[in-house]
PDB file of C-alpha atoms and ligand atoms in Angstrom:
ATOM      1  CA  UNK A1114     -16.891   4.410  21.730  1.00 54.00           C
ATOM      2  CA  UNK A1115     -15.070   1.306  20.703  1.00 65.00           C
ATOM      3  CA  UNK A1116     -11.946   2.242  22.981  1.00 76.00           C
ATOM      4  CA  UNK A1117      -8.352   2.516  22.041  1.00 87.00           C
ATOM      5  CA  UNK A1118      -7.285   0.409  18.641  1.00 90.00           C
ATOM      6  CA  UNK A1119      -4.441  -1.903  18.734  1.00 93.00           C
ATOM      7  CA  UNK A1120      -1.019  -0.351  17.590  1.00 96.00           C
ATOM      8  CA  UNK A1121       0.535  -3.506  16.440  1.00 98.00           C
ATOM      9  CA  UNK A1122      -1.041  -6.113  13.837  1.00 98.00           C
ATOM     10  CA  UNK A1123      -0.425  -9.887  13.298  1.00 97.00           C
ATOM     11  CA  UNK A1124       1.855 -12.022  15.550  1.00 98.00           C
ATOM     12  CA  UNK A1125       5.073 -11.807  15.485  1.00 97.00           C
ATOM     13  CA  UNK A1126       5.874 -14.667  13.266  1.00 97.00           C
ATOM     14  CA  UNK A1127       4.610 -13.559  10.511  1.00 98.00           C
ATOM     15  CA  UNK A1128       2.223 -13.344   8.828  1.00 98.00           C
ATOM     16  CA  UNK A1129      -0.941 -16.024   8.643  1.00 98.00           C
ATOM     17  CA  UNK A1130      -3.022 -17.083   5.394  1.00 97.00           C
ATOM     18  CA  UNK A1131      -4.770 -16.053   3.080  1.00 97.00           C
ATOM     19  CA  UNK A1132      -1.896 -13.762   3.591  1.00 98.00           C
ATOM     20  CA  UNK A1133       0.424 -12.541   1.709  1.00 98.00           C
ATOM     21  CA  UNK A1134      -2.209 -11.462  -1.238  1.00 98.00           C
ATOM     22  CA  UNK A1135      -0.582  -9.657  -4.524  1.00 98.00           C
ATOM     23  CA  UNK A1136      -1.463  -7.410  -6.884  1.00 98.00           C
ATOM     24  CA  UNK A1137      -0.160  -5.610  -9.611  1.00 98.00           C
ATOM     25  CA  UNK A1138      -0.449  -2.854 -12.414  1.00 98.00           C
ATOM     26  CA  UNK A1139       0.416   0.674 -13.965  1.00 98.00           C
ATOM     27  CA  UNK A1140      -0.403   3.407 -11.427  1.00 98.00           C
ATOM     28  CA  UNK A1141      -3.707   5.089 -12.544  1.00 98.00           C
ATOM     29  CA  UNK A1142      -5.638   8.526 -12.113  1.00 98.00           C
ATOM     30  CA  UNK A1143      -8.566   8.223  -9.112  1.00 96.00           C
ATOM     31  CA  UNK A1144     -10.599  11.347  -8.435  1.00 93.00           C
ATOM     32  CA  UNK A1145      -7.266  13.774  -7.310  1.00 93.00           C
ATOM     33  CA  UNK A1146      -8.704  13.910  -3.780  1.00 93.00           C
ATOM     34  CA  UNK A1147      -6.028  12.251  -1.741  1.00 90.00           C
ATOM     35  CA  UNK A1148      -3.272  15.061  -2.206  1.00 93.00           C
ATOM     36  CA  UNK A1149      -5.403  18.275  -2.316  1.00 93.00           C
ATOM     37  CA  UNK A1150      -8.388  17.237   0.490  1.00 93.00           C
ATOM     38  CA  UNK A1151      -6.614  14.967   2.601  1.00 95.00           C
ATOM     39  CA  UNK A1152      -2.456  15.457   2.135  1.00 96.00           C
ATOM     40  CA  UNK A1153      -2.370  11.749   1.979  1.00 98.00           C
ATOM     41  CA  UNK A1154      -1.952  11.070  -1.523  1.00 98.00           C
ATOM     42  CA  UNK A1155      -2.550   7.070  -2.863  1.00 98.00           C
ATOM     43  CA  UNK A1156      -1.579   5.072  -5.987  1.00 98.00           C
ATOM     44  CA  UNK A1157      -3.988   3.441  -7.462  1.00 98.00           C
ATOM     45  CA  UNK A1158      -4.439   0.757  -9.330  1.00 98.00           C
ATOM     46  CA  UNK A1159      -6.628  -0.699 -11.662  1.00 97.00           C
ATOM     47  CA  UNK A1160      -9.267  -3.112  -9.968  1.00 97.00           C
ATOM     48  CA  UNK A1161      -9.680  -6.560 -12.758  1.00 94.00           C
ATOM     49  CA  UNK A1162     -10.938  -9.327 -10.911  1.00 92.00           C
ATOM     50  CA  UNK A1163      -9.521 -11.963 -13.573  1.00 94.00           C
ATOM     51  CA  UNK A1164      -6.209 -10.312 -12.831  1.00 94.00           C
ATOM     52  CA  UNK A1165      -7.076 -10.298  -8.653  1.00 96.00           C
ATOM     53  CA  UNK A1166      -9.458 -12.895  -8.577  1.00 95.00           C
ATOM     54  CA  UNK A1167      -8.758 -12.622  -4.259  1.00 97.00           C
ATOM     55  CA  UNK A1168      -9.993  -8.829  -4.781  1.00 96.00           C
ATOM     56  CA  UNK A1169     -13.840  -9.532  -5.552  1.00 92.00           C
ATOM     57  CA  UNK A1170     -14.310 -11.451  -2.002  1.00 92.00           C
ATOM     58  CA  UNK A1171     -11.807  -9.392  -0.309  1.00 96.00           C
ATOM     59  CA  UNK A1172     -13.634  -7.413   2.845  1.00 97.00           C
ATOM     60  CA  UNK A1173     -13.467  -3.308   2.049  1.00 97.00           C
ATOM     61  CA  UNK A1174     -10.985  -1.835   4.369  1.00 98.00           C
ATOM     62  CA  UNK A1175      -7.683  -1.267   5.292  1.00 98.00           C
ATOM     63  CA  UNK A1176      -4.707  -3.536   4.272  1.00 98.00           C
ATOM     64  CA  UNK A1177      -0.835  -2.954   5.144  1.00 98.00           C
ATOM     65  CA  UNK A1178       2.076  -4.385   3.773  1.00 98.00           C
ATOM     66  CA  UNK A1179       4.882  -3.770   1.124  1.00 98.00           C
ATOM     67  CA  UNK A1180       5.218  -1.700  -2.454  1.00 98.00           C
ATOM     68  CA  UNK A1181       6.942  -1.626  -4.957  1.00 98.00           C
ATOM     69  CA  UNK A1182       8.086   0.475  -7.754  1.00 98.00           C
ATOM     70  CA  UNK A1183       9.866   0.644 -11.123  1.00 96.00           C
ATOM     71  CA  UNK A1184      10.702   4.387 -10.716  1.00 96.00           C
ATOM     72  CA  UNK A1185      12.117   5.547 -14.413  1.00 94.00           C
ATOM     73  CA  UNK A1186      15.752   7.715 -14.473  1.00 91.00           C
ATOM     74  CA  UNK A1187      14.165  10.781 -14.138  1.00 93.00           C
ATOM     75  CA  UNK A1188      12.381  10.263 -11.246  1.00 95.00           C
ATOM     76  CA  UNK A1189      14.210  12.147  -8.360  1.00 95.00           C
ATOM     77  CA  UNK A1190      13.609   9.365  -6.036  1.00 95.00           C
ATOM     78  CA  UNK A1191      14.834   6.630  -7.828  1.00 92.00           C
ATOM     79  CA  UNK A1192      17.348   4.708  -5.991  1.00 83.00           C
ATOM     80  CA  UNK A1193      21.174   5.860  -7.329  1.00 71.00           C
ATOM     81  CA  UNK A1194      22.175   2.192  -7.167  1.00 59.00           C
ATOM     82  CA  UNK A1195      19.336   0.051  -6.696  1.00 51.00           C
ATOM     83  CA  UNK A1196      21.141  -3.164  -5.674  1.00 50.00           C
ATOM     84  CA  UNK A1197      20.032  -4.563  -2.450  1.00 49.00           C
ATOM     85  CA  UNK A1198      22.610  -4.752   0.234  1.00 53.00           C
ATOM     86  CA  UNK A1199      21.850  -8.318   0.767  1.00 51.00           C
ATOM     87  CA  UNK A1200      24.585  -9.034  -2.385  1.00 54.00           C
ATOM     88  CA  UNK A1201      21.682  -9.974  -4.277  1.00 54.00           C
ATOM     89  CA  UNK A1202      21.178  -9.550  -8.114  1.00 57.00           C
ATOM     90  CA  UNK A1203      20.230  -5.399  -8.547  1.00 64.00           C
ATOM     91  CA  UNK A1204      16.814  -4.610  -8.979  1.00 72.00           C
ATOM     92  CA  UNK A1205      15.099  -1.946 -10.714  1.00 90.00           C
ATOM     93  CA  UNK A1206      12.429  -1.664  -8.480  1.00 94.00           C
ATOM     94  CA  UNK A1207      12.646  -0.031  -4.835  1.00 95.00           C
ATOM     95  CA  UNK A1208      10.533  -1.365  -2.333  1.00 96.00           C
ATOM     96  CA  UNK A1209       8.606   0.754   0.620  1.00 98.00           C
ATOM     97  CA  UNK A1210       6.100   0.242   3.547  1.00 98.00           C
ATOM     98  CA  UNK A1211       2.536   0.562   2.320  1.00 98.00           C
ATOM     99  CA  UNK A1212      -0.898   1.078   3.966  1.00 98.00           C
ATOM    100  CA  UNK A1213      -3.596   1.174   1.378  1.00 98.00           C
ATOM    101  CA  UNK A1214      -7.519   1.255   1.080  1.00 98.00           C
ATOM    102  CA  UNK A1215      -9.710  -1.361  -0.846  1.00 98.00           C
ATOM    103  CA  UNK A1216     -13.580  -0.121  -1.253  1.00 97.00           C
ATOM    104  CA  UNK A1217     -16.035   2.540  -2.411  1.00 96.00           C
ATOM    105  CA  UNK A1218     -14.481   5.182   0.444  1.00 95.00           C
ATOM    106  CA  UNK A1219     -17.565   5.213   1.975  1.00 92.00           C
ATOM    107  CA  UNK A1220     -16.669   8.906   3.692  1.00 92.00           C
ATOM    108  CA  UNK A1221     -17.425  10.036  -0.744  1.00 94.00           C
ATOM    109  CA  UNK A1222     -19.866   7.262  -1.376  1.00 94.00           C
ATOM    110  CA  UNK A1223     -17.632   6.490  -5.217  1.00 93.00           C
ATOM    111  CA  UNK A1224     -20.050   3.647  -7.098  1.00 94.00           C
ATOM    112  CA  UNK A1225     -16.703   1.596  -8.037  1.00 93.00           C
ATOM    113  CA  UNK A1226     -14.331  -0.117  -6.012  1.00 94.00           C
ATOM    114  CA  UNK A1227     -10.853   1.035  -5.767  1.00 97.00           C
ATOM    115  CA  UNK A1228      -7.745   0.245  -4.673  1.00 98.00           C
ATOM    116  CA  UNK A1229      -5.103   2.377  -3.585  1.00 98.00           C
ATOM    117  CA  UNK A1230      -1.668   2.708  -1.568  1.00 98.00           C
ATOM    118  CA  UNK A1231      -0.395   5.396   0.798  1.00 98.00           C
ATOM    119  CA  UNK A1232       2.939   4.624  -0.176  1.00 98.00           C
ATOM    120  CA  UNK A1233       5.398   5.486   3.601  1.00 98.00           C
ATOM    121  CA  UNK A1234       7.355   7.561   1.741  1.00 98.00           C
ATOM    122  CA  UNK A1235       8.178  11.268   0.884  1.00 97.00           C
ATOM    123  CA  UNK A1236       8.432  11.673  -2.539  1.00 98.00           C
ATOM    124  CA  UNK A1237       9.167  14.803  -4.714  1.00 97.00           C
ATOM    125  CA  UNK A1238       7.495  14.076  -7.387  1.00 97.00           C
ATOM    126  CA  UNK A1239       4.427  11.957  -8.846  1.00 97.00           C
ATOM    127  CA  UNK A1240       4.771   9.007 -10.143  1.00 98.00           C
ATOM    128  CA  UNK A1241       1.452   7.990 -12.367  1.00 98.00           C
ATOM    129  CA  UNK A1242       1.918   5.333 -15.301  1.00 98.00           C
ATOM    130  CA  UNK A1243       4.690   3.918 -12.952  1.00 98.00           C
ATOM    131  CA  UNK A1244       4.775   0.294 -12.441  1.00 98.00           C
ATOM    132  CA  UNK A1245       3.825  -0.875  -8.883  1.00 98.00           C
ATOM    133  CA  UNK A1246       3.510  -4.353  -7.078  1.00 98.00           C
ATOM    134  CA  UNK A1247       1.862  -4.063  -3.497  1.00 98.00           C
ATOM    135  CA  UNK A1248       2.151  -7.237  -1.447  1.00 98.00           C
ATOM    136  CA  UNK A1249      -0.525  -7.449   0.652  1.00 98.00           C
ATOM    137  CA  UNK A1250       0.578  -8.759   4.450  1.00 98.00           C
ATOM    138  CA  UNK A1251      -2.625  -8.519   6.418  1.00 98.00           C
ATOM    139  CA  UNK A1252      -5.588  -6.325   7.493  1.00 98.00           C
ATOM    140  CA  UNK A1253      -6.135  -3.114   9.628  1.00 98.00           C
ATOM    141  CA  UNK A1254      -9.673  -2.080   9.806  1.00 98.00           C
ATOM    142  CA  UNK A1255     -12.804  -1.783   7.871  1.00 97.00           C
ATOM    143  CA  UNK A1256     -13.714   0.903   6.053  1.00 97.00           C
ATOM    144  CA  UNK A1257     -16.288   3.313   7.541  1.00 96.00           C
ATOM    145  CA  UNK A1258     -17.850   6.544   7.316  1.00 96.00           C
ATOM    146  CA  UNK A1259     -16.625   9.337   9.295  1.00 95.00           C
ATOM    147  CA  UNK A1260     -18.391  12.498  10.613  1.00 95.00           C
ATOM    148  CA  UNK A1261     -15.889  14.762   9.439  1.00 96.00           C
ATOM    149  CA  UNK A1262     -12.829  15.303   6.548  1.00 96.00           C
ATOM    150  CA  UNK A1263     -10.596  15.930  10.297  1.00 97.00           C
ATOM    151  CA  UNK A1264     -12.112  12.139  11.407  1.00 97.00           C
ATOM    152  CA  UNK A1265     -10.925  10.594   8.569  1.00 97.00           C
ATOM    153  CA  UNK A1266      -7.169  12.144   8.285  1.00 97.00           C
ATOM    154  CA  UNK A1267      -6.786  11.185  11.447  1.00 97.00           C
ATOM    155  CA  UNK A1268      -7.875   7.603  11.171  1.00 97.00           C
ATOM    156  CA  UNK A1269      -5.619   7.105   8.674  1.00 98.00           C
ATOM    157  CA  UNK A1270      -2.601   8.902  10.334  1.00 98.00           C
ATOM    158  CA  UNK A1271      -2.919   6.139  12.796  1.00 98.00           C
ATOM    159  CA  UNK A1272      -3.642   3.269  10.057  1.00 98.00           C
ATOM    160  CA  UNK A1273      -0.180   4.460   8.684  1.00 98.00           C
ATOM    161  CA  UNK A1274       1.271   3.945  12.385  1.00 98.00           C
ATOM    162  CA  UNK A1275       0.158   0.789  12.933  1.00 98.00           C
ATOM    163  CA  UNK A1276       1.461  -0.517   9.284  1.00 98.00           C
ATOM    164  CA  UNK A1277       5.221   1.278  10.676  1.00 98.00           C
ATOM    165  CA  UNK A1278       5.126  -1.075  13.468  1.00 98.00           C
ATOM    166  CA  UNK A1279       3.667  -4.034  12.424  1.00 98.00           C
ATOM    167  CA  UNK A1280       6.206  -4.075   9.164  1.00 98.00           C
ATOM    168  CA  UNK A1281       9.316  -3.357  11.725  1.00 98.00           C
ATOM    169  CA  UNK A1282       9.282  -7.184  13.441  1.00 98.00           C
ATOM    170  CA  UNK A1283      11.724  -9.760  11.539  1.00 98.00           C
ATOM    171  CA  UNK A1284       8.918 -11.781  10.633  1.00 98.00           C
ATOM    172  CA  UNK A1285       7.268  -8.801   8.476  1.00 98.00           C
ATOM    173  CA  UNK A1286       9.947  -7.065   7.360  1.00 98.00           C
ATOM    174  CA  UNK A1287      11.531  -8.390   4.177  1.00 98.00           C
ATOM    175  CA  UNK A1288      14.807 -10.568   3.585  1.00 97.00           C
ATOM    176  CA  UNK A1289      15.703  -8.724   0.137  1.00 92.00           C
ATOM    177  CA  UNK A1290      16.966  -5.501   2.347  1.00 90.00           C
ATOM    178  CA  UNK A1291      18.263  -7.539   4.989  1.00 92.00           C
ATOM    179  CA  UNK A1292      16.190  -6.762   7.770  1.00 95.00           C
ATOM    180  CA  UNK A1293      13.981  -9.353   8.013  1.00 97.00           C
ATOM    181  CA  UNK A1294      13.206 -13.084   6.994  1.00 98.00           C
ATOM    182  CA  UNK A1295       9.822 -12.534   4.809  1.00 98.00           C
ATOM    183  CA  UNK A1296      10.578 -13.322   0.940  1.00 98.00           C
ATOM    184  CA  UNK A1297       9.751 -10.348  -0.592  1.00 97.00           C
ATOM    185  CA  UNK A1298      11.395 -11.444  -4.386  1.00 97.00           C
ATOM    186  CA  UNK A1299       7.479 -11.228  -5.666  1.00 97.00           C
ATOM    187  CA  UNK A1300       8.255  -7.456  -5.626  1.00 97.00           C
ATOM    188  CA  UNK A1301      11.767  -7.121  -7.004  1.00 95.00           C
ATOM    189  CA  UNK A1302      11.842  -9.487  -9.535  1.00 95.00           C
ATOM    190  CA  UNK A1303      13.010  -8.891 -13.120  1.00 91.00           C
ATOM    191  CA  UNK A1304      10.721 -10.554 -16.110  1.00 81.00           C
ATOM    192  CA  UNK A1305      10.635 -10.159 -19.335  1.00 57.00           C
TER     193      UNK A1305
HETATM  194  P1  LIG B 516      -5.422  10.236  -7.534  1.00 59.48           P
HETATM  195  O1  LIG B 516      -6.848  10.382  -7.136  1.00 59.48           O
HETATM  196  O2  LIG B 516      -5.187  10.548  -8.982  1.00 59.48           O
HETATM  197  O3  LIG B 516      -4.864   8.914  -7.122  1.00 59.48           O
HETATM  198  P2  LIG B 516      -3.951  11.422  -5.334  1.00 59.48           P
HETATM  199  O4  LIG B 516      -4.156  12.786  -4.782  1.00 59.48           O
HETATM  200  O5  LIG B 516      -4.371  10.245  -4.509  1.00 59.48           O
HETATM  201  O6  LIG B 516      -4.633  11.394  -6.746  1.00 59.48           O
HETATM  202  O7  LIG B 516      -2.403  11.390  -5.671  1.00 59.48           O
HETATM  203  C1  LIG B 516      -1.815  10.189  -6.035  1.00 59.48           C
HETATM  204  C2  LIG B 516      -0.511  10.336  -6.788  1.00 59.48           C
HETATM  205  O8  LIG B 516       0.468  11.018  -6.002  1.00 59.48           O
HETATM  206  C3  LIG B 516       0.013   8.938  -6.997  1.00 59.48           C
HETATM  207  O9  LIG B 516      -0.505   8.367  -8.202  1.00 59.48           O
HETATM  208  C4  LIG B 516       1.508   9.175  -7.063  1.00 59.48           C
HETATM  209  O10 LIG B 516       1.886   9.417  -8.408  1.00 59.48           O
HETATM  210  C5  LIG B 516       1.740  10.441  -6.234  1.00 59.48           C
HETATM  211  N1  LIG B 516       2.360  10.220  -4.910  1.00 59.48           N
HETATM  212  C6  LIG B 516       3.315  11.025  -4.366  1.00 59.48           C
HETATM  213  N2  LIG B 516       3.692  10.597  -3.166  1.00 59.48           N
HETATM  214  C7  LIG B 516       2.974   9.467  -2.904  1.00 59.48           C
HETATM  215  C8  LIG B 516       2.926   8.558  -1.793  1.00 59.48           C
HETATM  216  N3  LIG B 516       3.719   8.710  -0.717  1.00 59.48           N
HETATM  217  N4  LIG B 516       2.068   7.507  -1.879  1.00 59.48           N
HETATM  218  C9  LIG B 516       1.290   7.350  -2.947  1.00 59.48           C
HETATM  219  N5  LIG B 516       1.274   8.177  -4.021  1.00 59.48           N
HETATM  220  C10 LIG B 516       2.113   9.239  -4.012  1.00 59.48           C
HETATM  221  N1  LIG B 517     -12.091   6.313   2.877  1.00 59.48           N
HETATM  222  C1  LIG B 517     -13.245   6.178   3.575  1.00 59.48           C
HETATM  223  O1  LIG B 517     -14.281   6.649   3.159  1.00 59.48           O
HETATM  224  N2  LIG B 517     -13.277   5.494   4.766  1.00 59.48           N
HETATM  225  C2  LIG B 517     -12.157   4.948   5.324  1.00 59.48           C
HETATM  226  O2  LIG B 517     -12.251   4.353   6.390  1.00 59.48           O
HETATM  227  C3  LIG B 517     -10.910   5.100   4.607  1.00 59.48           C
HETATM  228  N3  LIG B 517      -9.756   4.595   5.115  1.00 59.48           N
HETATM  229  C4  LIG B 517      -8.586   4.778   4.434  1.00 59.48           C
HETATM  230  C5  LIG B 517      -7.403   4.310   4.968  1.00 59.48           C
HETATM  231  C6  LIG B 517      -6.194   4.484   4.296  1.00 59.48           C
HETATM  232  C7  LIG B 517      -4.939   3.968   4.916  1.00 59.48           C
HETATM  233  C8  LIG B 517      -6.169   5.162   3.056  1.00 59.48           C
HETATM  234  C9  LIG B 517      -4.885   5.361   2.313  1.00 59.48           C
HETATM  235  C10 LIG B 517      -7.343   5.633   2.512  1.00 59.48           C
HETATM  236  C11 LIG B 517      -8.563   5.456   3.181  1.00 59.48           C
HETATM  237  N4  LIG B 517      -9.761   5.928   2.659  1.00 59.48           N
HETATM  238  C12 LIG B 517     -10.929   5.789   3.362  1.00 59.48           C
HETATM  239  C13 LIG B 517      -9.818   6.416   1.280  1.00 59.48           C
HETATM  240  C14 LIG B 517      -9.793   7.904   1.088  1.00 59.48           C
HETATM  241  O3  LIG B 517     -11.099   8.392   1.160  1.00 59.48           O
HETATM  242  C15 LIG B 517      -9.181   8.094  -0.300  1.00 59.48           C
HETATM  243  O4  LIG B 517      -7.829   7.742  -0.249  1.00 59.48           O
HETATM  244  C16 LIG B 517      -9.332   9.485  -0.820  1.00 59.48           C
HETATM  245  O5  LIG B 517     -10.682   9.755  -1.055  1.00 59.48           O
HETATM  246  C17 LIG B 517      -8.538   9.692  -2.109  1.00 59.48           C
HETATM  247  O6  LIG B 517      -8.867   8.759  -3.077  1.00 59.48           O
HETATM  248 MG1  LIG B 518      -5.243   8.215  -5.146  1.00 59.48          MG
END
C-alpha cells in the first residue's frame, strides 16, 4: 500500500520550472482503446522530438494542465462567440482543463511512446485532424501497470480530480478567461 495520494498538486503560486512545457500538433488516430475499453477517450498527438525536444527526457507519466483547440464551424461544441470575456482580441481556439498520459501505457505494453490528453470536457462529437495546443503545468504520477482494466479507470478518475483542483487556484488557472493570473496566450494565439 502506498496510502492515500495527494488531491491537490503544486503550490499555490503557481507553478515551478521546468514548468509550463508546450506542445503542439493535429490530433491523430492511437489504437481506439480509450473510448470503447476505458470511456476515457484521449487526443493524441504526434510524438517528434525536434518539435518537443523536452519530450525525449520527459519522465513517463501523468501530466495536468491546459488544452486547447481550433474546433472548425461544424463542430457542435465550438464556442458561439469565442471572444474571451477578459475584452481581449477573439480567439478561435477554446481552451479546457487537461490531464493527459506521456509513455508506452505500460497496463498494453505499446513499443512507441505516446502522448495523449483526456480533455475535462463533454463533447458530442470527435474531433480528430483538429488542431490542439496542451500546455503542460506540472506532474501527477508515474505511469504503472495495473492488475486490472477496473484499476486503471479508476486511477485515472482520480488523476482527472486532482488536475480539477489543482487548475482551480488563481495561480493555475489562466488570465485569458479571467479567472486566474497564469498567461495562457501560448494557447489562444492567432498566427499565420
Ligand atoms: P484514439 O486511440 O484514436 O486516440 P480514443 O478512444 O482515445 O481513440 O478517442 C479519442 C478521440 O475522441 C479524440 O481524438 C477526440 O477526437 C475524441 N474525444 C471526444 N471527447 C474527448 C475528450 N473529452 N478528450 C479527448 N478526446 C475526446
Ligand atoms: N496507461 C497505463 O498503462 N498506465 C497508467 O498509469 C496510465 N495512466 C493514465 C492516466 C491518464 C490521465 C490517461 C488519460 C491515460 C493513462 N494511461 C495509462 C493510458 C491509457 O492506457 C490510454 O489512454 C488508453 O490505452 C488509450 O490510449
Ligand atoms: Mg487516444
Amino acid at each position: 500500500m502506498s496510502g492515500p495520494r495527494p488531491i491537490i498538486v503544486g503550490p499555490s503560486a503557481g507553478p515551478e520550472a521546468p514548468y509550463p512545457l508546450q506542445m503542439e500538433g493535429k490530433v491523430i488516430h492511437g489504437f481506439g482503446r480509450g473510448s470503447t475499453e476505458l470511456g476515457i477517450p484521449t487526443a493524441n498527438l504526434p510524438v517528434d522530438n525536434n518539435l518537443t525536444p523536452w519530450i525525449s527526457h520527459a519522465e513517463s507519466g501523468v501530466y495536468f494542465g491546459w488544452a486547447s483547440l481550433r474546433l472548425p464551424p461544424s463542430h457542435p461544441n465550438r464556442p458561439l462567440d469565442a471572444a474571451t470575456d477578459s475584452g481581449e482580441a477573439p480567439t478561435e481556439f477554446s481552451v479546457y482543463p487537461m490531464v493527459m498520459s506521456i509513455g508506452y501505457n505500460k497496463f498494453y505494453d505499446n513499443k512507441a511512446r505516446s502522448a495523449e490528453a483526456h480533455v475535462l470536457h463533454e463533447f458530442e462529437a470527435d474531433f480528430y485532424g483538429v488542431e490542439m495546443r496542451l500546455l503542460i503545468l506540472g506532474f501527477i504520477r508515474e505511469e504503472k501497470d495495473y492488475p486490472s482494466l477496473e484499476a486503471l479507470i479508476e486511477e485515472i478518475n482520480l488523476d482527472c480530480e486532482v488536475a480539477r483542483r489543482s487548475l482551480d487556484r488563481e495561480g493555475w488557472a489562466l488570465r485569458e478567461t479571467g479567472k486566474g493570473t497564469l498567461d495562457g496566450s501560448w494557447l489562444v494565439r492567432e498566427e499565420k
